[in-house]
Coordinates of C-alpha atoms in Angstrom, one line a residue:
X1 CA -23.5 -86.4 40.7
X2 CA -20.3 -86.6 43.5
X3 CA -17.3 -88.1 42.1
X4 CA -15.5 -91.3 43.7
X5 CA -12.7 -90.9 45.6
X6 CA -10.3 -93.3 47.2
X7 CA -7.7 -93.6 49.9
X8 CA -4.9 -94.0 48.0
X9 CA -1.7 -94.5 50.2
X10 CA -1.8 -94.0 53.7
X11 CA 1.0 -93.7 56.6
X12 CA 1.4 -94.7 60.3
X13 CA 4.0 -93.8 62.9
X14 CA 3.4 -95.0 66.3
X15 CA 5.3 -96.9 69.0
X16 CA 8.8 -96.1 66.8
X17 CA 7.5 -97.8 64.2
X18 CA 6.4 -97.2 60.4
X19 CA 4.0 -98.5 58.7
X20 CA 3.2 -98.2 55.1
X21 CA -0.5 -99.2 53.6
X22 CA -0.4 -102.2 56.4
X23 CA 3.4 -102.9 56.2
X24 CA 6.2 -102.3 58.9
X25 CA 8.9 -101.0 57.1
X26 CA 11.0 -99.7 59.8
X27 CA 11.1 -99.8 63.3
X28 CA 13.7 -98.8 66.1
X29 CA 13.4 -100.6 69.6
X30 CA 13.8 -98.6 72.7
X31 CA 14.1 -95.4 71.6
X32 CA 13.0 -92.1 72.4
X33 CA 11.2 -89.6 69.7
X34 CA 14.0 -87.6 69.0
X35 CA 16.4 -90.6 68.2
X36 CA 13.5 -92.5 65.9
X37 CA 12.5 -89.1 64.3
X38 CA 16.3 -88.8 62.9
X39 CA 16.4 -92.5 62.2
X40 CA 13.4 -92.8 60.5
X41 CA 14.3 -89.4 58.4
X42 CA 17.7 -90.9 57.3
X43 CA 16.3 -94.4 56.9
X44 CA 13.6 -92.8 54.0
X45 CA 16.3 -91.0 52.4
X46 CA 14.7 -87.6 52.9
X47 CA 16.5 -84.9 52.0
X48 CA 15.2 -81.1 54.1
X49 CA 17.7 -79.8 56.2
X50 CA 15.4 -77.5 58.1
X51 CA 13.9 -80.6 59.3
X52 CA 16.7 -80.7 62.2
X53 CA 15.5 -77.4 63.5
X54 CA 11.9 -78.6 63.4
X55 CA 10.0 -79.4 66.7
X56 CA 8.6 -82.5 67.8
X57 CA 5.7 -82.6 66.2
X58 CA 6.6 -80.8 63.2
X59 CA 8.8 -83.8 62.6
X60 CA 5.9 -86.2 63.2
X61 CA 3.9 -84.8 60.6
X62 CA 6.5 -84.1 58.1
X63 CA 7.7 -87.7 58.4
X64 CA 4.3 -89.1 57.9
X65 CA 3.4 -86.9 54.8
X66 CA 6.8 -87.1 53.0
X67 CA 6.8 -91.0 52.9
X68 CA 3.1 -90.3 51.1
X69 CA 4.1 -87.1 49.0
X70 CA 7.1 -89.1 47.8
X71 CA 5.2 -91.9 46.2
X72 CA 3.0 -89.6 44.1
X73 CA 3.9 -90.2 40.6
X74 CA 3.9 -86.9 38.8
X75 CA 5.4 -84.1 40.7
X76 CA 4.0 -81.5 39.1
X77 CA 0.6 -82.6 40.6
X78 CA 1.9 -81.9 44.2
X79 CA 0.6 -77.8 44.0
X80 CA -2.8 -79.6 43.2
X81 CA -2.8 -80.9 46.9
X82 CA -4.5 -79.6 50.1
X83 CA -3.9 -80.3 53.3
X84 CA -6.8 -81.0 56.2
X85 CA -5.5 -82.4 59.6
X86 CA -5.8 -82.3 63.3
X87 CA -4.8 -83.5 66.7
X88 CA -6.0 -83.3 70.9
X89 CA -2.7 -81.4 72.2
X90 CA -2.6 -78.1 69.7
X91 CA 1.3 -77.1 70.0
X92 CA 0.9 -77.8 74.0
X93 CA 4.3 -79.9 73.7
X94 CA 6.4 -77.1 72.0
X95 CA 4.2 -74.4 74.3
X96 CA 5.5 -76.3 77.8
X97 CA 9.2 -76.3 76.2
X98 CA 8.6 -72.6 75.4
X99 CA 7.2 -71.8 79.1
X100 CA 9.9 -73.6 80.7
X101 CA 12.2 -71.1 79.3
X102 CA 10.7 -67.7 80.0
X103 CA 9.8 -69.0 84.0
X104 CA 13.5 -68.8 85.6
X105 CA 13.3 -65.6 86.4
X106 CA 17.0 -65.4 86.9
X107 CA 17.4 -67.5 83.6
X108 CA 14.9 -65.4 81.4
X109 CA 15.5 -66.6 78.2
X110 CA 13.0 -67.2 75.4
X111 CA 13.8 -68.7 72.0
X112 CA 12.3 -67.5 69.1
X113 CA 13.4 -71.0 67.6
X114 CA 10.7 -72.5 70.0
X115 CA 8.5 -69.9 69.9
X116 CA 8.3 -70.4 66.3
X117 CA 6.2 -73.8 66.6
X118 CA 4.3 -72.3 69.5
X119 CA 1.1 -72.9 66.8
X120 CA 0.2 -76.6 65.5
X121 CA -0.6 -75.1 61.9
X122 CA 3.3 -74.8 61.6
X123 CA 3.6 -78.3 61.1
X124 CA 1.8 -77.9 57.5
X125 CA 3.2 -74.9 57.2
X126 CA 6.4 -77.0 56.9
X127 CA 5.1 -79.5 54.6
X128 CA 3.7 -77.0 52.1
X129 CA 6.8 -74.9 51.4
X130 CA 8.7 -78.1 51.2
X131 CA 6.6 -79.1 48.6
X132 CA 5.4 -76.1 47.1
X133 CA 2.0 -76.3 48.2
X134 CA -0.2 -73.1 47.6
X135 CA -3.9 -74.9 48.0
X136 CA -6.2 -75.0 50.7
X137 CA -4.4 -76.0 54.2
X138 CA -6.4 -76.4 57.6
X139 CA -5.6 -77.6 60.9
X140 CA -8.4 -78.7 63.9
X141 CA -7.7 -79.4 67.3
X142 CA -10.0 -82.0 69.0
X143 CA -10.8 -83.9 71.9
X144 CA -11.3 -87.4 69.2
X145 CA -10.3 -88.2 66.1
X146 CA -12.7 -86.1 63.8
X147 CA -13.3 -88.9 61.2
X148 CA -16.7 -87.4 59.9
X149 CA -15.5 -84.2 59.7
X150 CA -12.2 -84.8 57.6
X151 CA -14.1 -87.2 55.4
X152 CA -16.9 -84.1 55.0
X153 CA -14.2 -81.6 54.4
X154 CA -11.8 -83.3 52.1
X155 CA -14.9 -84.0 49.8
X156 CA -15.8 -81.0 49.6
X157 CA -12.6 -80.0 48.4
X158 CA -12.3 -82.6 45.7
X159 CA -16.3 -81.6 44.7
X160 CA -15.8 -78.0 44.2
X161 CA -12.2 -79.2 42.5
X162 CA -10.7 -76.4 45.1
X163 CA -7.9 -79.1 45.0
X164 CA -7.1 -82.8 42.8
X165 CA -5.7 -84.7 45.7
X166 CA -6.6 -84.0 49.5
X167 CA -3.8 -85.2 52.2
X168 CA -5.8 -85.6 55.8
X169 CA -3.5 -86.5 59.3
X170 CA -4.0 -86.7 62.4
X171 CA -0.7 -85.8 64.0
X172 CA -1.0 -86.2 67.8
X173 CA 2.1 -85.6 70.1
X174 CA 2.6 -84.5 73.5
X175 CA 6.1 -85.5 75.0
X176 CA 7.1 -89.2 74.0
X177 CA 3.4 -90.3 73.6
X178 CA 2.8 -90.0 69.6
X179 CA 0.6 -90.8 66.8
X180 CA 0.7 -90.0 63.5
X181 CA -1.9 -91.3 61.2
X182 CA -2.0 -89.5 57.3
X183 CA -3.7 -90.5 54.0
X184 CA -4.2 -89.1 51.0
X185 CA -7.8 -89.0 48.9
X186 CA -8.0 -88.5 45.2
X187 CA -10.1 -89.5 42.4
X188 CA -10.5 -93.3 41.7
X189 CA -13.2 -95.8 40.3
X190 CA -15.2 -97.0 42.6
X191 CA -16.0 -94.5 46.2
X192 CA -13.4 -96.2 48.9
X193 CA -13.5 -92.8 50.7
X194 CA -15.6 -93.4 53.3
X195 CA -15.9 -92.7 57.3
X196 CA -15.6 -96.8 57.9
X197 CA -12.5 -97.0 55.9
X198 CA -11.2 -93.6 57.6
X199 CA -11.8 -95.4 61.0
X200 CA -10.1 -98.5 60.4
X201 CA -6.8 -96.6 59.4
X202 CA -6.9 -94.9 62.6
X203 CA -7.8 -98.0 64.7
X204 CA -5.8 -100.6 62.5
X205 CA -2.6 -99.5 61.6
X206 CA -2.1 -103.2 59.6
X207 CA -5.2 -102.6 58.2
X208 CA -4.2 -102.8 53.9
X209 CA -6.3 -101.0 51.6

């Protein structure tokens, strides 16, 4: 018989603002990414110095799941956990940056700092050697947000105990027009895990659990 699983916390960052299982809890008026992203980081106390040299959306998604990853109680779990997100623009934000700088011919000069997050895998990458992570870790790219498919995926996960907690995202960023939407499933009493409920946080970012 399938376990039950619940959402247990879940995260939203869109329109420079937080939110936190249906709560603002920080916010920064007329403000470009870069200036929330470093607001934000400082505001949550965070404390990863690479994230400075991260890209746009590597920042989106880090942000998202390190307000999550930091309210799991025992630390020790945190190897247990995979990761399963997506987006509609791959790395195409980094990629244009990236292009811009190899097209002057007179001004050739490619970065392998960009170049770097020239793959939208990177941003888990990120989050799993801050925390350790060594489960499974996949990223999709599509057109909608795959609801069905991260429900499906992170349950089959949890069934075939490949992993105790599963953190899904959909991290979505392609110059200033961002949304980050992450959640984490694990065991709980009664089955809350469901495509509905997966919807709703996507849709309703004041939605509470």
């Amino acid at each position: 018989m399938d376990s039950n699983y619940k959402i247990s916390n879940y995260c939203v960052i869109q329109d420079n603002a937080v939110y936190v299982n249906g709560e603002e809890l920080f916010s920064l008026a007329d403000s470009n990414f870069a200036a929330f992203s470093k607001a934000a980081y400082k505001h949550f106390e965070m404390e990863y110095s690479k994230f400075f040299k991260m890209d746009a959306l590597s920042k989106l998604a880090f942000l998202s799941s390190e307000i999550i990853l930091k309210k799991v109680a025992k630390m020790d779990e945190e190897n247990d956990i995979a990761l399963v997100f997506a987006n509609r623009s791959s790395s195409l934000d980094t990629d244009v940056k990236y292009q811009d700088s190899i097209t002057d011919k007179e001004n050739y000069f490619p970065s392998p700092a960009v170049f770097v997050y020239t793959l939208p895998n990177i941003c888990i990458g990120e989050i799993s050697i801050k925390h350790n992570l060594k489960s499974e870790n996949i990223f999709f790219v599509s057109d909608e947000f795959p609801g069905r498919l991260m429900e499906n995926y992170s349950r089959q996960l949890l069934e075939s105990q490949k992993a105790e907690k599963v953190l899904c995202g959909w991290v979505e960023l392609y110059q200033e027009n961002y949304k980050a939407v992450v959640y984490l499933v694990e065991k709980g009493e009664t089955d809350t895990h469901s495509l509905e409920k997966i919807n709703k946080l996507y849709t309703d970012r004041l939605w509470t659990l």
